[in-house]
Amino acid sequence: MEDDELAFVLNPEAILFGNPATQLACVAESIITSLGTALPLDPLFWCLGSQGSAYPLTGTTGYQHSTVQAATLIMQRINYKLHRQGLVWQSFGADGAICYQAPSPILPKHRYRYQMSATIPRAHTCYPYTTTSIIWEAGHDNPVTGGNFGFINWKKRNCVFL
């Protein structure tokens, strides 16, 4: 979806999280994930750390310091949007039982990692969601092909196979 007005109608809570006061809370998540001291903070569901805000749930990026950062933000937003729409469910393993799944309209950021797969792959390292791309993005924006990036999303599942 590339229509910001339609995204607002479908997700009216965006008005609460699009202001500077709530975005200031995202600084803490950005720092702890970029230093590698903790996983993303799921209670700050509107934050995507150093990449920016999860809202609007479109391809619009209000701020970008690089094309890699913008691509990372959009990749994380798409996953958040899929959770919001009930297309991706969260898995639960209870008492050594098999996998149970339930809708999770809020993205469980702590369960996800990503790797860049294109244009110039970074196959040896996975990063938690909300981690700054500044620490690894140098040399990954191909000036010939432009911002045509690919990412692999890894999701932790709490399951036991019997």
PDB file of C-alpha atoms in Angstrom, residues 31 33 48 57 59 62-63 70 85 95 98 100 103 105 109 112 114 127 145 148:
ATOM      1  CA  ILE A  31      20.883   2.481  21.555  1.00  0.00           C
ATOM      2  CA  THR A  33      20.058  -2.863  20.044  1.00  0.00           C
ATOM      3  CA  LEU A  48      11.818   0.286  14.692  1.00  0.00           C
ATOM      4  CA  LEU A  57       2.364   1.310   7.271  1.00  0.00           C
ATOM      5  CA  GLY A  59       6.449   2.653   1.707  1.00  0.00           C
ATOM      6  CA  GLY A  62      10.026  10.536   6.190  1.00  0.00           C
ATOM      7  CA  TYR A  63      13.721  10.417   6.983  1.00  0.00           C
ATOM      8  CA  ALA A  70      15.342   3.025   4.126  1.00  0.00           C
ATOM      9  CA  GLN A  85      -3.362  -8.108   9.044  1.00  0.00           C
ATOM     10  CA  ASP A  95       5.038 -27.647  28.296  1.00  0.00           C
ATOM     11  CA  ILE A  98       3.940 -29.236  19.709  1.00  0.00           C
ATOM     12  CA  TYR A 100       0.586 -23.695  18.678  1.00  0.00           C
ATOM     13  CA  PRO A 103      -2.554 -14.168  15.644  1.00  0.00           C
ATOM     14  CA  PRO A 105      -1.223  -8.033  15.630  1.00  0.00           C
ATOM     15  CA  LYS A 109      10.521  -7.782  17.242  1.00  0.00           C
ATOM     16  CA  TYR A 112      13.287 -11.604  14.223  1.00  0.00           C
ATOM     17  CA  TYR A 114      17.602 -10.193   9.120  1.00  0.00           C
ATOM     18  CA  TYR A 127      21.045  -8.502  12.931  1.00  0.00           C
ATOM     19  CA  THR A 145      21.919  -0.951 -10.001  1.00  0.00           C
ATOM     20  CA  ASN A 148      17.488  -2.868  -5.361  1.00  0.00           C
TER      21      ASN A 148
END
